[in-house]
Short mmCIF file of C-alpha atoms in Angstrom, two decimals:
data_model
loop_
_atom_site.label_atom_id
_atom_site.label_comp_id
_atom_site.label_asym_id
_atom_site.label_seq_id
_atom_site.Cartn_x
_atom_site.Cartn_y
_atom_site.Cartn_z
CA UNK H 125 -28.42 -4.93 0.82
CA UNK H 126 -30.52 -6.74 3.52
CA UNK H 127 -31.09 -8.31 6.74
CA UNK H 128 -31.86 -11.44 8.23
CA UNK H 129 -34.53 -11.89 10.67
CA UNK H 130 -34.95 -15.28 12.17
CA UNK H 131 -33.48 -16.68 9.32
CA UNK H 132 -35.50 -15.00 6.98
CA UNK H 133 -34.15 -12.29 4.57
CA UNK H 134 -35.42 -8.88 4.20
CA UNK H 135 -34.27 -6.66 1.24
CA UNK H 136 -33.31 -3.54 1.97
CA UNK H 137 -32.11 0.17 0.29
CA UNK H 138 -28.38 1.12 0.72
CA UNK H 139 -29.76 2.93 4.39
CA UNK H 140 -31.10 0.02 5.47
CA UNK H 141 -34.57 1.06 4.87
CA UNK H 142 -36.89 -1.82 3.90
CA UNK H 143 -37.17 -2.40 -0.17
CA UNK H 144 -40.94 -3.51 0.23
CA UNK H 145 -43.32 -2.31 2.79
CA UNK H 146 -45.49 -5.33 3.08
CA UNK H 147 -42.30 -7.54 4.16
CA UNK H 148 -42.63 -5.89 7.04
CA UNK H 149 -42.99 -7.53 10.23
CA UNK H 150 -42.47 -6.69 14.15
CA UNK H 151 -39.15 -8.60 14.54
CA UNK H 152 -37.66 -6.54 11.83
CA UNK H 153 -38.22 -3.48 13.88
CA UNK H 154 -36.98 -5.35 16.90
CA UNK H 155 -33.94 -6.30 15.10
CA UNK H 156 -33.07 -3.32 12.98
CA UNK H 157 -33.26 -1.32 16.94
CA UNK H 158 -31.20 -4.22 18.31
CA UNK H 159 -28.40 -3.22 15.72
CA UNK H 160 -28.43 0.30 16.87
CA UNK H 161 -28.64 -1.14 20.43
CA UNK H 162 -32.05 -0.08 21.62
CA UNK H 163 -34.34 -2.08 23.14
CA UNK H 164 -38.12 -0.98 21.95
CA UNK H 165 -40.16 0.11 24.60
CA UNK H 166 -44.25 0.16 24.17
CA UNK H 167 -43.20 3.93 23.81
CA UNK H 168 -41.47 3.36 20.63
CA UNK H 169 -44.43 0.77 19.31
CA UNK H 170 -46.34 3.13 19.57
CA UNK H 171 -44.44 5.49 17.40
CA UNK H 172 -43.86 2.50 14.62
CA UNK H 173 -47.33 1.97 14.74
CA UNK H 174 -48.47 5.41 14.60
CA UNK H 175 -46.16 5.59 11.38
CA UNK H 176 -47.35 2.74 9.97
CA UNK H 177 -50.94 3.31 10.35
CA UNK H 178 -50.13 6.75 8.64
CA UNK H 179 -48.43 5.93 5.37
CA UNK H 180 -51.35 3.11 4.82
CA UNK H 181 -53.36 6.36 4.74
CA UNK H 182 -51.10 9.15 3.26
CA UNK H 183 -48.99 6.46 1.30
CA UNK H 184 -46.27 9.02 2.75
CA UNK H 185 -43.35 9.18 5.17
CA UNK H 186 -43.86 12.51 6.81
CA UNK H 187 -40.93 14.69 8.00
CA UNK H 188 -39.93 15.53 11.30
CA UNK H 189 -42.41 18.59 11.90
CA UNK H 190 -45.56 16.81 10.69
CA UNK H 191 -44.75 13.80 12.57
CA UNK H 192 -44.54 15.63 15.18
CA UNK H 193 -48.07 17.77 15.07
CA UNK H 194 -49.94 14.68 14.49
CA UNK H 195 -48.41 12.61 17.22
CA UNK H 196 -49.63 15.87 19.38
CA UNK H 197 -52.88 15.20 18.25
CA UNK H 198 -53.46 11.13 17.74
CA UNK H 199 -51.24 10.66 21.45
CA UNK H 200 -51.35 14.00 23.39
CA UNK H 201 -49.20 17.14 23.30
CA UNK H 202 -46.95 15.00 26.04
CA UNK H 203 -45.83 13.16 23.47
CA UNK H 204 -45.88 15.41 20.20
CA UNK H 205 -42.75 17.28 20.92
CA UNK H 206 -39.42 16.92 19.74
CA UNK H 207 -37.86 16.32 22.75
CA UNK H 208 -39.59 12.97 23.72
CA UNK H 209 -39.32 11.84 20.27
CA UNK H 210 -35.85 12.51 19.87
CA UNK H 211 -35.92 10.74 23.30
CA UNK H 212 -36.74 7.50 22.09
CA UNK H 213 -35.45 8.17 18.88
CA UNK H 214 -31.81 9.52 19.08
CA UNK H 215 -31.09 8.99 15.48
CA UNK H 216 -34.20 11.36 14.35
CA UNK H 217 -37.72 10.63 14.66
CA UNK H 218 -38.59 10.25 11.59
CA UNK H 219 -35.98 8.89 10.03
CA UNK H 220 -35.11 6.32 12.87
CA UNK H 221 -38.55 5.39 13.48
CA UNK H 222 -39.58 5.33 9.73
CA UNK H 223 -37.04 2.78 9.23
CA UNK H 224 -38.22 0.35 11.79
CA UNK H 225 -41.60 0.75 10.72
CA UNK H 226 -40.48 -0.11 7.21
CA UNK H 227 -41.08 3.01 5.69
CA UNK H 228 -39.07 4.76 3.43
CA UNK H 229 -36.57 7.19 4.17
CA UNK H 230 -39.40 10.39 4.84
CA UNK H 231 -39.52 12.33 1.71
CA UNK H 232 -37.81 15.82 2.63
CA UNK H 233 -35.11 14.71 4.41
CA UNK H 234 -32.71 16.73 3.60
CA UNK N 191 -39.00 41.84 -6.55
CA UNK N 192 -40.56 42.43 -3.26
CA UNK N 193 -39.16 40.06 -0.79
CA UNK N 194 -39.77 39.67 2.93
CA UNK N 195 -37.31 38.43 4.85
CA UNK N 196 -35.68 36.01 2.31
CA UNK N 197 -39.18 34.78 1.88
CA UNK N 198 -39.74 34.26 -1.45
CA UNK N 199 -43.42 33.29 -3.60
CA UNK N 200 -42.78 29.37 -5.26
CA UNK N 201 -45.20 28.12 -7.50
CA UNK N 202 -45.20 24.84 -9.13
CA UNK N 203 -47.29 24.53 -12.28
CA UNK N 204 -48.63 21.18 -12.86
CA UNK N 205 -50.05 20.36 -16.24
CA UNK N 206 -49.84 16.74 -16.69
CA UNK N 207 -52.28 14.01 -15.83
CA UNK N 208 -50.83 11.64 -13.07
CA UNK N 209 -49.58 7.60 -13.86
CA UNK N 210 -49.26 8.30 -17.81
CA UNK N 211 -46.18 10.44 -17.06
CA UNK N 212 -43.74 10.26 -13.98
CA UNK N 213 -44.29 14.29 -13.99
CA UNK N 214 -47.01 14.68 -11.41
CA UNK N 215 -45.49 12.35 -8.55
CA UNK N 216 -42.01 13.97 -9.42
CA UNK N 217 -43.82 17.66 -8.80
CA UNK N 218 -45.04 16.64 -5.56
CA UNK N 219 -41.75 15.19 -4.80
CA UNK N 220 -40.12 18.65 -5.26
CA UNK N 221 -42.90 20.67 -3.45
CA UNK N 222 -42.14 18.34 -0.06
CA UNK N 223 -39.07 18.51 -0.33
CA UNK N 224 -39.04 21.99 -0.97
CA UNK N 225 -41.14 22.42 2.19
CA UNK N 226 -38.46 22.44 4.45
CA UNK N 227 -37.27 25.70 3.24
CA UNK N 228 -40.28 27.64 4.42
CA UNK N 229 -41.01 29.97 1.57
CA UNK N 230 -44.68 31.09 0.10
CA UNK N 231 -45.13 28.06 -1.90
CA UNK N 232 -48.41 27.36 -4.11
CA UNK N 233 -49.76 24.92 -6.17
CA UNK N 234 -51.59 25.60 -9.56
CA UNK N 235 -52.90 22.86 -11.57
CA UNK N 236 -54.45 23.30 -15.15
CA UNK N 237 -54.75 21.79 -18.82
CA UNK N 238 -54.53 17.81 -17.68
CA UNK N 239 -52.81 18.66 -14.40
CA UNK N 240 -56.37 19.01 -12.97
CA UNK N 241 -56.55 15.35 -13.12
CA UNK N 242 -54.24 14.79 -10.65
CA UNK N 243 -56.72 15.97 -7.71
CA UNK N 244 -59.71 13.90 -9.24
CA UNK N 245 -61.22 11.59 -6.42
CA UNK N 246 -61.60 7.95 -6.25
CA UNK N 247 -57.99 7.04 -7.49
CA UNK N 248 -57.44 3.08 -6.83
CA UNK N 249 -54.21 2.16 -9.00
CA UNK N 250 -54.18 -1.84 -7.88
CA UNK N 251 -55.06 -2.35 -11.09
CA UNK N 252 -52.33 -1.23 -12.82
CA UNK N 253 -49.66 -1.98 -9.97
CA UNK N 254 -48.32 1.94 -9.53
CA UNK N 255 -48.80 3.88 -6.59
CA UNK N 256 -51.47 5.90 -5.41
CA UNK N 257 -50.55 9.10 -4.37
CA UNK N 258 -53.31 11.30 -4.84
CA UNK N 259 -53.57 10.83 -0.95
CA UNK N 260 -50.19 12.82 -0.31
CA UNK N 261 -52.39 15.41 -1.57
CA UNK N 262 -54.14 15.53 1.59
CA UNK N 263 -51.02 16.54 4.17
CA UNK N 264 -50.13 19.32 1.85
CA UNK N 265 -51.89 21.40 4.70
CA UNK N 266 -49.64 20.14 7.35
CA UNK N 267 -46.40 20.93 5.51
CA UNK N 268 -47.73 24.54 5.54
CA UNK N 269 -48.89 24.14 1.80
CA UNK N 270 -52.39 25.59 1.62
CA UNK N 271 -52.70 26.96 -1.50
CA UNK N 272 -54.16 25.01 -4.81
CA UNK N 273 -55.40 26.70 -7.59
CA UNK N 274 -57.25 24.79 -10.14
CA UNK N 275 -58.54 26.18 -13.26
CA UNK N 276 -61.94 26.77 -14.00
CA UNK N 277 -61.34 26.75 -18.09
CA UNK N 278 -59.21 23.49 -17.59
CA UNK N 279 -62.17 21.41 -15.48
CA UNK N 280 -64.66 22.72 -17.91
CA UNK N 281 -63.03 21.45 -20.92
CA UNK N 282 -62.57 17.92 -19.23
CA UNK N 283 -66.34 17.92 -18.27
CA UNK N 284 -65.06 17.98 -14.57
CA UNK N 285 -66.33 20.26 -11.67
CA UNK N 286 -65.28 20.97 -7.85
CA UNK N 287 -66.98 18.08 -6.68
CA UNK N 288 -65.37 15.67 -8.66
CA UNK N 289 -62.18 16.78 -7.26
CA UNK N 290 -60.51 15.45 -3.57
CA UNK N 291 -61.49 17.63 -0.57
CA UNK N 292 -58.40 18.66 0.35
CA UNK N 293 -58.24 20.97 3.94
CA UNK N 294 -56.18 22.81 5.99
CA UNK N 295 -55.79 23.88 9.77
CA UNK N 296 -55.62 28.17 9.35
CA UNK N 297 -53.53 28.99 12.11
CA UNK N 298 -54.35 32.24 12.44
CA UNK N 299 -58.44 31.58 12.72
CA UNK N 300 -58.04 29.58 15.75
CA UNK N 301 -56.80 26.46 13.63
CA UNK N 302 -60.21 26.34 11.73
CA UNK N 303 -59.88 23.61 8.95
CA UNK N 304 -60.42 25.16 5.15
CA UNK N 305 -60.37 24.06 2.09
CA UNK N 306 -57.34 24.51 0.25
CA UNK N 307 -58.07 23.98 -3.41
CA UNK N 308 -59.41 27.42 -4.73
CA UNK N 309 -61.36 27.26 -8.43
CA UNK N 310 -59.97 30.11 -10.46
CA UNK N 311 -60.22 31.71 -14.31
CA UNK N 312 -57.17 31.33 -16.21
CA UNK N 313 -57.20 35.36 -16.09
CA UNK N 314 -56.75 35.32 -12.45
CA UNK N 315 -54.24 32.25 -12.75
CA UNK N 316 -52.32 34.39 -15.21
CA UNK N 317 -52.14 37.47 -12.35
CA UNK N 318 -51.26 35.00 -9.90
CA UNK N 319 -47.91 33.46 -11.61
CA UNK N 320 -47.18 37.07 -12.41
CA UNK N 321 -46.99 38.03 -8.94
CA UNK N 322 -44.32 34.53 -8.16
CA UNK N 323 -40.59 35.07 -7.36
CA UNK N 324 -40.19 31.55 -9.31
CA UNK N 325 -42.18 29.00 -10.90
CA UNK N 326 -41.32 25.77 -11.24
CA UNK N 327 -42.86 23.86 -14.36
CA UNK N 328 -44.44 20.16 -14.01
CA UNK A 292 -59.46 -6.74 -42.59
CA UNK A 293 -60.50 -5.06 -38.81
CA UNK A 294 -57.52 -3.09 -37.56
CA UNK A 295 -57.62 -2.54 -33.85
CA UNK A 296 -56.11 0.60 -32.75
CA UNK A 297 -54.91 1.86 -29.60
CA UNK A 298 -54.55 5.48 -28.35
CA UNK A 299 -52.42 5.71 -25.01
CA UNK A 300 -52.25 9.78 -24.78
CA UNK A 301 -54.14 12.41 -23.39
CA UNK A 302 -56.38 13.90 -25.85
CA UNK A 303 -56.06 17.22 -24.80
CA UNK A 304 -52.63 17.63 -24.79
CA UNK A 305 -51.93 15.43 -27.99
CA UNK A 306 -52.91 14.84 -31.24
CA UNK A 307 -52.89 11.32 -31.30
CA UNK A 308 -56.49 10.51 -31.14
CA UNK A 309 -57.53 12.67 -33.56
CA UNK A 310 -54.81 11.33 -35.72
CA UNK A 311 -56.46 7.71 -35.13
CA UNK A 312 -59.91 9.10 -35.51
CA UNK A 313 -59.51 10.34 -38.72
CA UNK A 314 -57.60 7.55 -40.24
CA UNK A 315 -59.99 4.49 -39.03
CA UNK A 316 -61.87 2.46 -41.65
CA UNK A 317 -65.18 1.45 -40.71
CA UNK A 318 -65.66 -1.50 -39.03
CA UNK A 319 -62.63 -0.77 -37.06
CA UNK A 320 -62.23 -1.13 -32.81
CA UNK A 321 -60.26 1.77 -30.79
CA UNK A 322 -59.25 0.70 -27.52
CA UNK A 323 -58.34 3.81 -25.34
CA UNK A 324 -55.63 3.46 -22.59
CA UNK A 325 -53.21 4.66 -20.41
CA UNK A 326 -53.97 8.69 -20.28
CA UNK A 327 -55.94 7.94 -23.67
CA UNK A 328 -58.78 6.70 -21.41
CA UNK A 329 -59.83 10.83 -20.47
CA UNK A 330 -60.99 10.91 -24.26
CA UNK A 331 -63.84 7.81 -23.25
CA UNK A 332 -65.85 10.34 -20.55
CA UNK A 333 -68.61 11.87 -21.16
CA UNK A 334 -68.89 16.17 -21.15
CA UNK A 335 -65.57 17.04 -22.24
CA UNK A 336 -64.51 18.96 -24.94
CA UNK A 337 -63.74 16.17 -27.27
CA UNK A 338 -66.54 13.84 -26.09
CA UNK A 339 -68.22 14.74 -29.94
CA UNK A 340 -65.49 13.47 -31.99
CA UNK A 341 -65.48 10.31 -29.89
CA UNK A 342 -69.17 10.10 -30.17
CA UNK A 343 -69.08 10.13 -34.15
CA UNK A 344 -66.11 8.08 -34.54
CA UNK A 345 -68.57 5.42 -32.70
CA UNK A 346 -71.46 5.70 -35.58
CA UNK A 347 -68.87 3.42 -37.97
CA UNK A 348 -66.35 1.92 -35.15
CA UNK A 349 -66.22 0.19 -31.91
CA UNK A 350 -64.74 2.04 -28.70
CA UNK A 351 -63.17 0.57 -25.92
CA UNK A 352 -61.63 1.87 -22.87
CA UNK A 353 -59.21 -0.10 -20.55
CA UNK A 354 -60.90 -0.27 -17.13
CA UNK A 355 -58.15 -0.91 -14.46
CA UNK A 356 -56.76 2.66 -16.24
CA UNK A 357 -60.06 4.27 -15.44
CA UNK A 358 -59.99 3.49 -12.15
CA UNK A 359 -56.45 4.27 -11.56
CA UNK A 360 -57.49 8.12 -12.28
CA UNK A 361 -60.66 8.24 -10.56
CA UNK A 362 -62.38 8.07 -13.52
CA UNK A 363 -65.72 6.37 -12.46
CA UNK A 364 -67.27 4.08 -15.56
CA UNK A 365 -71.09 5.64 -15.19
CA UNK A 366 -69.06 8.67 -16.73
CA UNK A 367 -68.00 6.78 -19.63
CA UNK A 368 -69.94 7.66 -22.82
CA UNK A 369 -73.06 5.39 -23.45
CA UNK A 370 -71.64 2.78 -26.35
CA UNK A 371 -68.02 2.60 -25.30
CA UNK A 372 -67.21 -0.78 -23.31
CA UNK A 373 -65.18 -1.21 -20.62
CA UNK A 374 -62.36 -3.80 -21.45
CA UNK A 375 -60.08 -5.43 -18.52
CA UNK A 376 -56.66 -6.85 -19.31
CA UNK A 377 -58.34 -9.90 -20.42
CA UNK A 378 -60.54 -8.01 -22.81
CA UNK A 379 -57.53 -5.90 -24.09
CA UNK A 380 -55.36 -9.78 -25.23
CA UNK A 381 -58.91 -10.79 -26.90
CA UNK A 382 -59.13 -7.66 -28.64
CA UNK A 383 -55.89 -8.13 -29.85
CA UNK A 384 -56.65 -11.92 -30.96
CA UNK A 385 -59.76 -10.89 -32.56
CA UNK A 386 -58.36 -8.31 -34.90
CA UNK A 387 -55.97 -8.75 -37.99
CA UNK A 388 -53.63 -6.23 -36.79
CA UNK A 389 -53.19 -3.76 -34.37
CA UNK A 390 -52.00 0.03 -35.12
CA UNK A 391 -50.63 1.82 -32.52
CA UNK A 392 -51.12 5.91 -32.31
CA UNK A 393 -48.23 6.52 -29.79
#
């Protein structure tokens, strides 16, 4: 499967998660949230970037509960519950969120 | 067997060295995915399993993935116990400090951070699978 | 003629290099890679067969392996050379044939 992106195309798993991280690039999250008809707020960037920022470290996708404890402590307990995440991502934090970042699906996921 | 709760004691034994095999990443595969079903779960690593916690790992030159840095969240998936045998470093010329640091947040000492990988003798390593509800061979 | 051989297993959890070891003629190059490259550090338990093998052969371990496992190359036995991709194709060019201890 894949998408295209400004006339680019972006391999992708049968979930629509991105084949290769390093393709990655904003307008892919923008248009992968456009298909599920969401608009992404600075809210949500800050999500993808969180994510992104912490695979390059942990070369993992967390699941929903660690996601959740670490955006408590990188962005304030305000924002590391599940209610704001599942706020601005309806679909499941991690999994939604992990996909725009071009993640894969979070291992644990079950 | 004793069992609290439905709560039961996991431990995966991990005796291969990581990259040569696809055993190690596959463990560590099962134990986060196994995670989400909050049981006792704890990691022993011996004969050429201790490799897979050696520091420094930087596979770009043989295009595979690194994950010796999953290693490192074990703590936050509530996965705090590592046991890595003594006999099994010794034999590979290998002590603690050649090894990752790998820590954890203990909840219940005010969220302290300790380490989780715990040196032991294979006799104490032999006590501790005897006292597991399952054990799950990498 | 010189035989290169290769080892690609752990030592400690296979027999292979002690298979190779025992079968080399003099002369003869051992390059050590994949999880063969544990046998080329120093302190471990079979560190001495390595370390006599090298009094009548040439050892060589494949770097970008070493690395890949955190093995750091100050920890490689004194003699044994550290070989990139590169050096692995020359040793193969070099020698008449290559035996490998799978």
């Amino acid at each position: 499967m894949a998408i295209e992106v400004n006339g680019k195309t972006y391999e992708t798993d049968e979930e629509g998660y991105l084949a290769n991280l390093n393709d990655w690039e904003p307008e892919v999250a923008t248009a992968m949230a456009k298909e599920d008809g969401t608009e992404l707020s600075e809210s949500h960037w800050e999500v993808i970037n969180f994510l992104r920022e912490y695979y390059e470290e942990y070369q993992i996708a967390p699941a929903v509960r660690v996601l959740t404890k670490a955006i408590g402590k990188k962005l304030g307990k305000d924002k590391g519950n599940s209610k704001y995440l599942y706020e601005l991502f309806p679909y499941g934090p991690a999994k939604q969120a992990c996909k725009y970042a071009g993640l894969p699906k979070p291992t644990g996921c079950v | 067997m004793e069992n609290e709760g439905g709560i039961k004691k996991f431990m995966y034994v991990n005796r291969k060295a990581p990259y040569g095999t696809i055993y190690a990443l596959e463990s560590l595969e099962v134990v986060l995915i196994g995670a989400a079903f909050d049981q006792d779960v704890s990691l022993a690593f011996l004969d050429d399993g201790v490799y897979q916690l050696a520091k420094g790992q930087d596979t770009k030159g043989i295009g595979m993935k690194n994950f010796s840095p999953i290693y490192k969240v074990l703590g936050d998936y509530d996965i705090n116990k590592l046991y890595v045998e003594k006999e099994s470093l010794e034999a590979r010329g290998l002590t603690l400090d050649d090894l990752q640091e790998i820590m954890y947040e203990d909840e219940d000492d005010d969220w302290e951070e300790k380490p989780s990988i715990r040196v032991v003798s294979a006799a104490e390593l032999r006590d501790l699978m005897d006292e597991q509800d399952i054990v799950l061979s990498f | 003629m010189a035989m290169l051989h290769t080892v690609n297993k752990s030592p400690f959890e296979n027999r292979s290099l002690d298979s190779c070891l025992g079968r080399i003629k003099d002369g003869a190059a051992v390059l050590l890679f994949e999880d063969a490259v544990y046998g080329a550090m120093k302190g471990t338990a079979v560190a001495g067969k390595v370390q006599s093998a090298m009094e009548k052969s040439k050892v060589y371990v494949l770097g970008p392996d070493l690395r890949a496992r955190g093995m750091s190359e100050d920890q490689v036995l004194d003699g044994i050379n550290v070989v990139d991709y590169g050096g692995f194709v020359d040793l193969v060019t070099e020698h008449d044939s290559v035996q490998a201890w799978l």
